[in-house]
Coordinates of C-alpha atoms in Angstrom, one line a residue:
L1 CA 111.5 89.1 136.3
T2 CA 113.5 86.3 138.0
P3 CA 114.7 83.3 136.0
S4 CA 115.0 80.0 137.8
V5 CA 116.8 77.0 136.3
G6 CA 117.3 73.4 137.2
Y7 CA 118.3 70.0 135.9
R8 CA 117.4 68.5 132.5
Y9 CA 114.2 67.2 133.8
I10 CA 111.9 65.2 131.5
R11 CA 108.2 64.7 132.2
N12 CA 106.5 61.5 131.5
R13 CA 105.2 60.5 128.0
H14 CA 101.6 61.7 128.7
D15 CA 102.4 65.1 130.3
G16 CA 105.3 66.1 128.1
L17 CA 106.7 69.6 128.0
R18 CA 105.2 72.1 130.4
L19 CA 105.0 75.5 128.7
E20 CA 102.1 77.5 130.4
S21 CA 101.4 80.5 132.6
E22 CA 99.6 80.7 135.9
Q23 CA 98.7 83.5 138.2
L24 CA 99.9 83.1 141.8
G25 CA 98.7 86.0 143.9
N26 CA 100.1 89.1 142.2
K27 CA 102.8 87.2 140.4
K28 CA 102.6 85.6 136.9
I29 CA 104.5 82.3 136.9
I30 CA 105.6 80.9 133.5
H31 CA 106.4 77.2 133.5
N32 CA 109.0 76.1 130.9
Y33 CA 110.3 72.7 131.7
G34 CA 110.3 69.0 130.8
H35 CA 112.5 69.3 127.7
G36 CA 114.9 66.6 128.9
G37 CA 117.8 66.3 126.5
A38 CA 116.0 68.2 123.8
G39 CA 116.3 71.5 125.7
V40 CA 118.7 73.2 123.2
T41 CA 116.7 72.0 120.2
L42 CA 113.4 73.2 121.7
S43 CA 114.8 76.4 123.2
W44 CA 114.2 78.6 120.1
A45 CA 110.5 78.0 119.9
C46 CA 110.0 78.0 123.6
A47 CA 111.8 81.3 124.0
L48 CA 109.5 82.9 121.4
Q49 CA 106.5 81.5 123.2
I50 CA 107.7 82.9 126.6
A51 CA 108.5 86.3 125.1
S52 CA 105.0 86.4 123.6
R53 CA 103.5 85.6 127.0
I54 CA 105.6 88.2 128.8
T55 CA 105.0 91.1 126.4
G56 CA 101.5 90.1 125.2
D57 CA 102.8 90.7 121.7
T58 CA 102.5 88.3 118.8
Q59 CA 106.0 87.0 118.2
P60 CA 107.3 85.8 114.8
T61 CA 107.3 82.1 114.1
L62 CA 110.6 80.3 114.6
E63 CA 111.0 80.1 110.8
E64 CA 110.3 83.9 110.4
A65 CA 112.8 84.7 113.2
L66 CA 115.5 82.5 111.7
L67 CA 115.0 83.8 108.2
D68 CA 115.2 87.4 109.5
E69 CA 118.4 86.6 111.3
L70 CA 119.9 85.0 108.2
A71 CA 119.0 88.1 106.1
T72 CA 120.7 90.3 108.7
L73 CA 123.8 88.2 108.7
Q74 CA 123.9 88.1 104.8
Q75 CA 123.5 91.9 104.7
H76 CA 126.3 92.3 107.2
E77 CA 128.6 90.1 105.2
E78 CA 127.9 92.2 102.0
N79 CA 128.9 95.3 103.9
V80 CA 132.2 94.0 105.2

């Protein structure tokens, strides 16, 4: 697994964000670009999608993941 990063590239209005997989020989390439200035905002949902594609597991929705994290933080605060 080798991450590759670049500039805050934005695709045109019709193509939009590219979040898809392709097989290139014996390697699986996962494209995740075209966020433009919204990269930080979209990163949570895109990260869950990528994790799902890598592991083949069903990942929680963004809302479920954030609510779970909030519950963990609240539980930690109660124990401090």
